[in-house]
Short mmCIF file of C-alpha atoms in Angstrom, two decimals:
data_model
loop_
_atom_site.label_atom_id
_atom_site.label_comp_id
_atom_site.label_asym_id
_atom_site.label_seq_id
_atom_site.Cartn_x
_atom_site.Cartn_y
_atom_site.Cartn_z
CA UNK F 598 -0.01 0.01 -0.01
CA UNK F 599 1.46 3.33 -1.04
CA UNK F 600 0.49 5.16 2.17
CA UNK F 601 2.33 2.53 4.21
CA UNK F 602 5.31 2.94 1.88
CA UNK F 603 5.25 6.68 2.28
CA UNK F 604 4.97 6.36 6.02
CA UNK F 605 7.90 3.95 6.15
CA UNK F 606 9.95 6.23 3.94
CA UNK F 607 9.10 9.41 5.82
CA UNK F 608 12.46 9.46 7.63
CA UNK F 609 14.18 9.47 4.22
CA UNK F 610 11.98 12.28 2.96
CA UNK F 611 12.69 14.26 6.11
CA UNK F 612 16.38 13.65 5.73
CA UNK F 613 16.17 14.73 2.11
CA UNK F 614 14.39 17.88 3.19
CA UNK F 615 17.11 18.51 5.77
CA UNK F 616 19.82 18.14 3.11
CA UNK F 617 17.92 20.48 0.80
CA UNK F 618 17.68 23.06 3.59
CA UNK F 619 21.39 22.80 4.31
CA UNK F 620 22.16 23.25 0.65
CA UNK F 621 19.75 26.21 0.49
CA UNK F 622 21.27 27.87 3.57
CA UNK F 623 24.82 27.39 2.29
CA UNK F 624 24.16 28.63 -1.24
CA UNK F 625 22.15 31.64 -0.07
CA UNK F 626 24.87 32.55 2.45
CA UNK F 627 27.56 32.32 -0.22
CA UNK F 628 25.35 34.31 -2.60
CA UNK F 629 24.67 36.94 0.04
CA UNK F 630 28.26 37.58 1.01
CA UNK F 631 29.64 37.44 -2.53
CA UNK F 632 26.61 39.19 -4.07
CA UNK F 633 26.85 42.09 -1.64
CA UNK F 634 30.59 42.37 -2.23
CA UNK F 635 30.05 42.41 -5.97
CA UNK F 636 27.29 44.98 -5.68
CA UNK F 637 29.40 47.31 -3.52
CA UNK F 638 32.23 46.90 -6.01
CA UNK F 639 29.92 47.68 -8.92
CA UNK F 640 28.53 50.82 -7.31
CA UNK F 641 31.50 52.22 -5.43
CA UNK F 642 34.52 50.36 -6.74
CA UNK F 643 37.13 51.32 -9.31
CA UNK F 644 36.63 50.16 -12.89
CA UNK F 645 38.27 46.70 -12.51
CA UNK F 646 35.76 45.91 -9.74
CA UNK F 647 32.90 47.15 -11.90
CA UNK F 648 34.10 45.19 -14.91
CA UNK F 649 34.77 42.04 -12.83
CA UNK F 650 31.32 42.22 -11.24
CA UNK F 651 29.71 42.75 -14.61
CA UNK F 652 31.51 39.78 -16.23
CA UNK F 653 30.74 37.49 -13.27
CA UNK F 654 27.10 38.42 -13.31
CA UNK F 655 26.80 37.88 -17.09
CA UNK F 656 28.42 34.44 -16.98
CA UNK F 657 26.53 33.07 -14.00
CA UNK F 658 23.21 34.45 -15.06
CA UNK F 659 23.74 33.30 -18.65
CA UNK F 660 24.38 29.61 -18.07
CA UNK F 661 21.67 27.13 -17.04
CA UNK F 662 21.82 25.93 -13.46
CA UNK F 663 22.04 22.25 -14.48
CA UNK F 664 24.99 22.97 -16.76
CA UNK F 665 26.75 24.82 -13.94
CA UNK F 666 26.15 21.85 -11.63
CA UNK F 667 27.60 19.45 -14.17
CA UNK F 668 30.60 21.74 -14.83
CA UNK F 669 31.40 22.08 -11.17
CA UNK F 670 30.93 18.44 -10.34
CA UNK F 671 32.50 16.72 -13.32
CA UNK F 672 34.67 19.57 -14.59
CA UNK F 673 36.19 20.95 -11.43
CA UNK F 674 36.52 17.64 -9.62
CA UNK F 675 39.13 16.67 -12.19
CA UNK F 676 41.38 19.23 -10.53
CA UNK F 677 40.09 19.63 -6.97
CA UNK F 678 38.32 16.99 -4.93
CA UNK F 679 34.79 18.20 -4.27
CA UNK F 680 31.91 16.33 -2.74
CA UNK F 681 28.71 16.52 -4.76
CA UNK F 682 27.23 18.64 -1.97
CA UNK F 683 30.10 21.13 -2.10
CA UNK F 684 29.94 21.23 -5.89
CA UNK F 685 26.25 22.04 -5.64
CA UNK F 686 26.87 24.78 -3.05
CA UNK F 687 29.47 26.36 -5.34
CA UNK F 688 27.55 26.09 -8.59
CA UNK F 689 24.22 27.28 -7.20
CA UNK F 690 25.84 29.71 -4.70
CA UNK F 691 27.87 31.49 -7.33
CA UNK F 692 24.84 31.66 -9.56
CA UNK F 693 22.81 33.08 -6.69
CA UNK F 694 25.61 35.60 -6.04
CA UNK F 695 25.12 36.85 -9.57
CA UNK F 696 21.39 37.30 -9.04
CA UNK F 697 21.79 38.73 -5.54
CA UNK F 698 24.43 41.19 -6.72
CA UNK F 699 21.83 42.68 -9.02
CA UNK F 700 19.24 42.84 -6.27
CA UNK F 701 21.72 44.65 -4.00
CA UNK F 702 23.08 46.89 -6.76
CA UNK F 703 19.60 48.09 -7.58
CA UNK F 704 18.77 48.55 -3.90
CA UNK F 705 21.94 50.55 -3.21
CA UNK F 706 21.38 52.70 -6.29
CA UNK F 707 17.82 53.46 -5.24
CA UNK F 708 19.12 55.21 -2.10
CA UNK F 709 19.19 58.88 -3.12
CA UNK F 710 22.66 60.42 -3.56
CA UNK F 711 21.74 63.09 -1.03
CA UNK F 712 21.81 60.50 1.76
CA UNK F 713 25.48 59.80 1.14
CA UNK F 714 26.23 63.51 0.82
CA UNK F 715 24.51 64.30 4.12
CA UNK F 716 26.47 61.53 5.83
CA UNK F 717 29.77 62.74 4.38
CA UNK F 718 28.88 66.33 5.30
CA UNK F 719 28.71 65.53 9.00
CA UNK F 720 32.20 64.00 8.77
CA UNK F 721 31.61 60.32 8.07
CA UNK F 722 34.08 58.47 5.96
CA UNK F 723 32.82 56.77 2.83
CA UNK F 724 32.77 53.29 4.24
CA UNK F 725 31.16 54.46 7.48
CA UNK F 726 28.47 56.26 5.48
CA UNK F 727 27.83 53.14 3.40
CA UNK F 728 27.47 51.00 6.53
CA UNK F 729 25.39 53.34 8.66
CA UNK F 730 23.27 55.15 6.10
CA UNK F 731 23.20 53.46 2.68
CA UNK F 732 23.07 49.77 3.53
CA UNK F 733 20.27 49.98 6.14
CA UNK F 734 18.12 51.77 3.56
CA UNK F 735 19.19 49.46 0.75
CA UNK F 736 18.26 46.42 2.85
CA UNK F 737 14.70 47.71 3.02
CA UNK F 738 14.60 47.98 -0.76
CA UNK F 739 16.20 44.57 -1.21
CA UNK F 740 14.11 42.42 1.10
CA UNK F 741 11.15 42.07 -1.32
CA UNK F 742 13.21 40.89 -4.33
CA UNK F 743 15.34 38.81 -1.97
CA UNK F 744 12.21 36.88 -0.93
CA UNK F 745 11.80 35.91 -4.56
CA UNK F 746 15.43 34.80 -4.72
CA UNK F 747 14.83 32.63 -1.67
CA UNK F 748 11.91 30.91 -3.40
CA UNK F 749 13.83 30.42 -6.64
CA UNK F 750 16.84 28.94 -4.89
CA UNK F 751 14.77 26.60 -2.70
CA UNK F 752 13.33 25.12 -5.88
CA UNK F 753 16.75 25.12 -7.55
CA UNK F 754 18.14 22.84 -4.80
CA UNK F 755 16.18 20.01 -6.46
CA UNK F 756 18.50 20.35 -9.47
CA UNK F 757 21.41 19.12 -7.32
CA UNK F 758 19.74 15.75 -7.90
CA UNK F 759 21.57 15.48 -11.25
CA UNK F 760 25.01 15.33 -9.59
CA UNK F 761 23.93 12.88 -6.94
CA UNK F 762 23.24 15.04 -3.92
CA UNK F 763 20.79 13.02 -1.92
CA UNK F 764 18.33 15.79 -1.28
CA UNK F 765 14.55 15.67 -1.28
CA UNK F 766 13.98 15.04 -4.98
CA UNK F 767 16.56 12.29 -5.13
CA UNK F 768 15.09 10.58 -2.04
CA UNK F 769 11.77 10.62 -3.81
CA UNK F 770 13.31 9.03 -6.87
CA UNK F 771 14.74 6.24 -4.66
CA UNK F 772 11.31 5.60 -3.19
CA UNK F 773 9.77 5.43 -6.63
CA UNK F 774 12.45 2.99 -7.80
CA UNK F 775 12.16 0.79 -4.71
CA UNK F 776 8.41 0.58 -4.86
CA UNK F 777 8.08 0.29 -8.64
CA UNK F 778 5.78 3.15 -9.37
CA UNK F 779 3.55 5.48 -7.43
CA UNK F 780 5.31 8.36 -9.17
CA UNK F 781 2.34 10.67 -8.93
CA UNK F 782 1.77 10.23 -5.23
CA UNK F 783 5.40 10.25 -4.19
CA UNK F 784 6.23 13.36 -6.14
CA UNK F 785 2.94 14.91 -5.06
CA UNK F 786 4.08 14.56 -1.46
CA UNK F 787 7.48 15.97 -2.38
CA UNK F 788 5.84 18.93 -4.13
CA UNK F 789 3.79 19.55 -1.01
CA UNK F 790 6.92 19.55 1.14
CA UNK F 791 8.61 22.12 -1.15
CA UNK F 792 5.44 24.19 -1.09
CA UNK F 793 5.26 24.16 2.70
CA UNK F 794 8.95 25.02 3.18
CA UNK F 795 8.57 27.85 0.66
CA UNK F 796 5.52 29.26 2.44
CA UNK F 797 7.19 29.05 5.83
CA UNK F 798 10.30 30.75 4.52
CA UNK F 799 8.30 33.48 2.87
CA UNK F 800 6.30 34.00 6.06
CA UNK F 801 9.51 34.57 7.98
CA UNK F 802 10.86 36.96 5.34
CA UNK F 803 7.59 38.91 5.24
CA UNK F 804 7.85 39.33 8.99
CA UNK F 805 11.42 40.66 8.60
CA UNK F 806 10.17 43.03 5.93
CA UNK F 807 7.36 44.23 8.17
CA UNK F 808 9.76 44.80 11.05
CA UNK F 809 12.10 46.83 8.82
CA UNK F 810 9.27 48.88 7.40
CA UNK F 811 9.28 52.46 8.65
CA UNK F 812 7.36 55.44 7.24
CA UNK F 813 9.02 56.22 3.95
CA UNK F 814 9.86 52.55 3.47
CA UNK F 815 6.42 51.06 3.56
CA UNK F 816 6.06 47.37 3.08
CA UNK F 817 4.95 46.39 -0.36
CA UNK F 818 1.97 44.11 -0.29
CA UNK F 819 3.12 40.51 -0.27
CA UNK O 1093 24.81 90.06 14.13
CA UNK O 1094 27.35 89.78 16.90
CA UNK O 1095 30.19 89.95 14.50
CA UNK O 1096 33.82 89.93 15.59
CA UNK O 1097 37.07 90.26 13.68
CA UNK O 1098 38.13 86.72 14.34
CA UNK O 1099 38.27 84.88 11.07
CA UNK O 1100 36.46 81.52 10.96
CA UNK O 1101 36.33 80.62 7.31
CA UNK O 1102 38.59 81.79 4.53
CA UNK O 1103 37.98 80.84 0.93
CA UNK O 1104 40.87 81.60 -1.45
CA UNK O 1105 40.50 81.73 -5.20
CA UNK O 1106 38.29 78.70 -5.72
CA UNK O 1107 37.99 77.34 -9.24
CA UNK O 1108 35.73 74.56 -10.37
CA UNK O 1109 34.78 73.38 -13.84
CA UNK O 1110 32.37 70.71 -15.00
CA UNK O 1111 33.56 69.60 -18.43
CA UNK O 1112 33.85 72.66 -20.56
CA UNK O 1113 31.87 74.85 -18.22
CA UNK O 1114 33.82 76.93 -15.69
CA UNK O 1115 31.34 77.21 -12.80
CA UNK O 1116 33.64 78.97 -10.34
CA UNK O 1117 36.26 81.31 -11.70
CA UNK O 1118 38.24 82.48 -8.73
CA UNK O 1119 35.98 83.06 -5.73
CA UNK O 1120 37.41 84.38 -2.46
CA UNK O 1121 35.63 85.39 0.68
CA UNK O 1122 36.00 85.33 4.45
CA UNK O 1123 33.59 84.86 7.31
CA UNK O 1124 34.36 86.20 10.76
CA UNK O 1125 32.93 84.71 13.89
CA UNK O 1126 29.24 85.49 14.25
CA UNK O 1127 28.90 86.81 10.75
CA UNK O 1128 25.95 85.92 8.52
CA UNK O 1129 26.62 86.27 4.82
CA UNK O 1130 24.05 85.73 2.13
CA UNK O 1131 25.11 84.75 -1.38
CA UNK O 1132 22.72 85.83 -4.14
CA UNK O 1133 22.73 85.66 -7.91
CA UNK O 1134 20.75 84.13 -10.75
CA UNK O 1135 20.68 80.40 -11.15
CA UNK O 1136 23.70 78.81 -12.75
CA UNK O 1137 26.14 81.38 -11.39
CA UNK O 1138 27.89 78.89 -9.13
CA UNK O 1139 26.38 79.67 -5.73
CA UNK O 1140 25.61 76.08 -4.77
CA UNK O 1141 28.84 74.89 -6.31
CA UNK O 1142 30.68 77.40 -4.10
CA UNK O 1143 29.14 75.87 -0.95
CA UNK O 1144 29.85 72.34 -2.13
CA UNK O 1145 33.44 73.26 -2.88
CA UNK O 1146 33.85 74.83 0.56
CA UNK O 1147 33.27 71.52 2.38
CA UNK O 1148 34.70 69.58 -0.57
CA UNK O 1149 31.47 67.69 -1.34
CA UNK O 1150 32.65 68.69 -4.80
CA UNK O 1151 36.40 69.03 -4.54
CA UNK O 1152 37.57 72.33 -6.04
CA UNK O 1153 39.98 72.20 -8.98
CA UNK O 1154 42.08 74.98 -7.53
CA UNK O 1155 42.10 77.27 -4.53
CA UNK O 1156 42.07 76.72 -0.79
CA UNK O 1157 39.59 76.62 2.04
CA UNK O 1158 40.82 77.37 5.54
CA UNK O 1159 38.86 76.83 8.73
CA UNK O 1160 40.32 78.84 11.59
CA UNK O 1161 43.57 78.97 9.65
CA UNK O 1162 43.73 75.22 8.93
CA UNK O 1163 43.48 74.20 5.29
CA UNK O 1164 41.05 71.44 4.25
CA UNK O 1165 42.98 68.66 2.62
CA UNK O 1166 41.96 65.11 1.69
CA UNK O 1167 43.73 63.92 4.84
CA UNK O 1168 41.97 66.35 7.22
CA UNK O 1169 38.67 66.38 5.40
CA UNK O 1170 36.55 64.02 7.55
CA UNK O 1171 37.89 65.52 10.75
CA UNK O 1172 37.16 69.07 9.58
CA UNK O 1173 33.77 68.53 8.03
CA UNK O 1174 32.21 67.99 11.42
CA UNK O 1175 32.95 71.67 12.10
CA UNK O 1176 31.32 72.79 8.86
CA UNK O 1177 27.65 71.92 8.94
CA UNK O 1178 25.75 71.78 5.70
CA UNK O 1179 22.00 72.33 5.30
CA UNK O 1180 20.72 70.99 2.00
CA UNK O 1181 18.05 72.33 -0.29
CA UNK O 1182 16.16 69.05 -0.13
CA UNK O 1183 16.93 68.41 3.58
CA UNK O 1184 18.50 64.97 3.15
CA UNK O 1185 17.40 63.72 6.53
CA UNK O 1186 18.35 60.09 6.98
CA UNK O 1187 15.04 58.58 5.93
CA UNK O 1188 15.31 55.31 7.87
CA UNK O 1189 15.93 57.06 11.19
CA UNK O 1190 13.59 58.94 13.50
CA UNK O 1191 14.12 62.66 13.84
CA UNK O 1192 15.86 62.27 17.18
CA UNK O 1193 18.21 59.64 15.71
CA UNK O 1194 19.01 61.96 12.85
CA UNK O 1195 20.09 64.55 15.40
CA UNK O 1196 21.92 62.00 17.54
CA UNK O 1197 23.76 60.08 14.86
CA UNK O 1198 26.64 62.47 14.20
CA UNK O 1199 27.03 63.19 17.88
CA UNK O 1200 27.32 59.48 18.63
CA UNK O 1201 29.39 58.30 15.67
CA UNK O 1202 31.54 61.31 14.98
CA UNK O 1203 31.76 63.27 18.23
CA UNK O 1204 31.57 60.05 20.33
CA UNK O 1205 29.16 61.56 22.83
CA UNK O 1206 27.42 59.24 25.25
CA UNK O 1207 23.88 58.27 24.41
CA UNK O 1208 22.51 60.29 27.31
CA UNK O 1209 24.50 63.39 26.34
CA UNK O 1210 23.54 63.05 22.67
CA UNK O 1211 19.89 62.61 23.56
CA UNK O 1212 19.87 65.62 25.82
CA UNK O 1213 21.56 67.77 23.23
CA UNK O 1214 19.30 66.50 20.46
CA UNK O 1215 16.24 67.42 22.49
CA UNK O 1216 17.67 70.90 23.16
CA UNK O 1217 18.22 71.51 19.46
CA UNK O 1218 14.83 70.13 18.53
CA UNK O 1219 13.31 72.41 21.12
CA UNK O 1220 15.21 75.31 19.57
CA UNK O 1221 13.73 74.67 16.15
CA UNK O 1222 10.30 73.95 17.59
CA UNK O 1223 10.20 70.22 16.90
CA UNK O 1224 10.54 68.61 20.33
CA UNK O 1225 7.12 67.05 19.89
CA UNK O 1226 8.19 65.44 16.60
CA UNK O 1227 11.34 63.76 17.96
CA UNK O 1228 9.98 60.27 17.45
CA UNK O 1229 8.53 60.79 13.99
CA UNK O 1230 10.19 59.60 10.82
CA UNK O 1231 11.16 62.19 8.21
CA UNK O 1232 8.44 60.97 5.83
CA UNK O 1233 5.85 61.93 8.46
CA UNK O 1234 6.94 65.56 8.54
CA UNK O 1235 6.15 68.50 6.30
CA UNK O 1236 8.96 70.00 4.23
CA UNK O 1237 9.36 72.89 6.63
CA UNK O 1238 9.55 70.56 9.59
CA UNK O 1239 12.09 68.37 7.78
CA UNK O 1240 14.26 71.40 7.05
CA UNK O 1241 14.08 72.57 10.69
CA UNK O 1242 15.03 69.03 11.79
CA UNK O 1243 18.01 69.12 9.44
CA UNK O 1244 19.05 72.45 10.99
CA UNK O 1245 18.81 70.81 14.43
CA UNK O 1246 21.01 67.99 13.10
CA UNK O 1247 23.53 70.59 11.98
CA UNK O 1248 23.47 72.51 15.24
CA UNK O 1249 23.97 69.44 17.42
CA UNK O 1250 27.45 69.02 15.93
CA UNK O 1251 28.59 72.37 17.42
CA UNK O 1252 29.72 73.60 14.04
CA UNK O 1253 32.00 76.58 13.68
CA UNK O 1254 30.09 77.58 10.58
CA UNK O 1255 26.89 76.43 8.88
CA UNK O 1256 26.51 76.44 5.12
CA UNK O 1257 22.90 76.75 3.91
CA UNK O 1258 22.32 75.70 0.31
CA UNK O 1259 19.02 77.27 -0.73
CA UNK O 1260 17.30 75.98 2.40
CA UNK O 1261 13.85 77.23 1.45
CA UNK O 1262 13.82 76.60 -2.30
CA UNK O 1263 12.10 73.23 -2.04
CA UNK O 1264 9.38 74.60 0.23
CA UNK O 1265 5.94 76.03 -0.40
CA UNK O 1266 5.73 79.73 0.43
CA UNK O 1267 3.78 79.10 3.61
CA UNK O 1268 6.45 76.71 4.90
CA UNK O 1269 9.31 79.06 4.03
CA UNK O 1270 8.51 81.37 6.90
CA UNK O 1271 9.08 78.83 9.67
CA UNK O 1272 12.52 77.98 8.33
CA UNK O 1273 13.49 81.61 7.83
CA UNK O 1274 12.41 82.36 11.40
CA UNK O 1275 14.77 79.70 12.73
CA UNK O 1276 17.62 81.00 10.56
CA UNK O 1277 17.07 84.58 11.71
CA UNK O 1278 17.13 83.40 15.30
CA UNK O 1279 20.45 81.63 14.69
CA UNK O 1280 21.94 84.72 13.06
CA UNK O 1281 20.87 86.86 15.98
CA UNK O 1282 22.40 84.36 18.41
CA UNK O 1283 25.75 84.81 16.69
CA UNK O 1284 25.99 81.64 14.56
CA UNK O 1285 28.50 82.01 11.77
CA UNK O 1286 26.60 81.25 8.59
CA UNK O 1287 26.99 81.39 4.85
CA UNK O 1288 23.61 81.25 3.20
CA UNK O 1289 22.76 80.80 -0.46
CA UNK O 1290 19.25 82.11 -0.68
CA UNK O 1291 16.88 84.39 -2.48
CA UNK O 1292 14.99 85.20 0.68
CA UNK O 1293 15.10 88.95 0.49
CA UNK O 1294 13.48 89.26 3.92
CA UNK O 1295 16.18 87.19 5.53
CA UNK O 1296 18.94 88.98 3.59
CA UNK O 1297 17.69 92.41 4.56
CA UNK O 1298 17.17 91.80 8.23
CA UNK O 1299 19.60 89.08 9.26
CA UNK O 1300 22.57 89.28 6.93
CA UNK O 1301 25.68 91.26 7.83
CA UNK O 1302 26.75 91.19 4.25
CA UNK O 1303 25.33 90.27 0.88
CA UNK O 1304 27.56 88.66 -1.73
CA UNK O 1305 26.34 88.94 -5.28
CA UNK O 1306 27.67 86.36 -7.75
CA UNK O 1307 27.48 86.28 -11.48
CA UNK O 1308 29.19 83.99 -13.99
CA UNK O 1309 31.25 82.18 -11.39
CA UNK O 1310 32.73 85.24 -9.70
CA UNK O 1311 31.72 87.68 -6.99
CA UNK O 1312 30.75 90.90 -8.70
CA UNK O 1313 29.80 92.88 -5.64
CA UNK O 1314 29.51 92.60 -1.89
CA UNK O 1315 28.46 94.83 0.93
CA UNK O 1316 26.01 95.34 3.78
CA UNK O 1317 22.38 94.79 2.78
CA UNK O 1318 21.46 98.43 3.33
CA UNK O 1319 23.99 99.57 0.74
CA UNK O 1320 23.58 96.73 -1.69
CA UNK O 1321 19.81 96.83 -1.83
CA UNK O 1322 19.64 100.61 -1.99
CA UNK O 1323 22.58 101.38 -4.25
CA UNK O 1324 23.85 98.39 -6.20
CA UNK O 1325 26.96 99.44 -8.07
CA UNK O 1326 26.92 96.75 -10.70
CA UNK O 1327 24.45 96.58 -13.56
CA UNK O 1328 23.89 92.78 -13.09
CA UNK O 1329 23.16 93.31 -9.41
CA UNK O 1330 20.64 96.00 -10.18
CA UNK O 1331 18.84 93.85 -12.73
CA UNK O 1332 18.77 90.83 -10.43
CA UNK O 1333 17.56 92.77 -7.41
CA UNK O 1334 14.84 94.40 -9.42
CA UNK O 1335 13.49 90.99 -10.32
CA UNK O 1336 13.60 89.42 -6.88
CA UNK O 1337 12.39 92.41 -4.89
CA UNK O 1338 9.54 92.69 -7.36
CA UNK O 1339 8.67 89.03 -6.74
CA UNK O 1340 8.77 89.65 -3.01
CA UNK O 1341 6.32 92.53 -3.12
CA UNK O 1342 4.05 90.69 -5.53
#
């Protein structure tokens, strides 16, 4: 009976979900740190930083995620030993950095130039003004688009399946193989799990957005 | 109007060009302690650029700025800017911070005052500009006139040696201009050293020690308001004053 099978395999599905969440957290963190660095370089940096950021963004936004995964796993592992999990973090994380850099670049640029001038005029250094004035305002502009990025990347973790990361989608495939069929129900349950995680994540991010909202930075309707 | 002979700000032969256009072509002036100077002139004559060059928000191409005898250089810039407050045409309050935090921020981060001291001082300055009851509002919740008064409070809390006002009322409706001008007049009468780019004839007449008239990137004429308004020597000054005093009476 398929329900019994699903029940018996629930620990595997949960473990797969846990791996997917770890992959998501790692790739978003890499994307956040690198994306913010690239964005700051593109807005405030000298021309090599702008050019480098631009080239990086073009490459990683222009190549399909599955191709990146294959390149990092099969291509790079010829030179450096990488687990499939680490290869997935790098491939998807660098790709996310490219997307996040554009979210942050736009958010930073939407802070009016007068804010920086006012900060410099009271004697702040450039970096101090960026940290205390520009970034807190940019964060409020970025949180909405960043919520979209979270959703996209959660779903993109399922692609790590192709290089053998045993995440949620691959666990589902194992269950299907072991039980000869039941594709619709097994993947239906998996879809539901992705859906729930996505909703929960969005709910948390909307709360963050609401907390950051101040008059002048009203929350956009979710 | 409690002017002394002690020199606070000296501007020597400032030049600035944007591309092919020479905006400042050798501007020199001095401000003594307690002096209020108003810079007038038609738009595009370099008034705002002059103010921006003084605190190096736009670095001048040539010339020097000295504050109490010390030249502004790239190395001393951040340390010296705290003494030269700047009030912007469009206020530029930090939009993500409450009014009180706008007035506290520079005190805390730049002057390293304690939170209690910064709060006390911020409330004093907000009281002075009539905004104590708006301390916990965000800038977006204030009218333009209130925002500009808050930005003046932010400037004052830094204990500046001089305040530069860049057309502080130009972005305001006529009925909001008055409340800002009142605050500025009060500052001038209390002996604040200020350099004001403005077309507020009322302020210039009653609060300024001297009017500086600029045209084409240079100072064409300067003198006390009584003289300059009554007997402008230069043809450009006459033409300009005719237009703006006419607007005022209209």
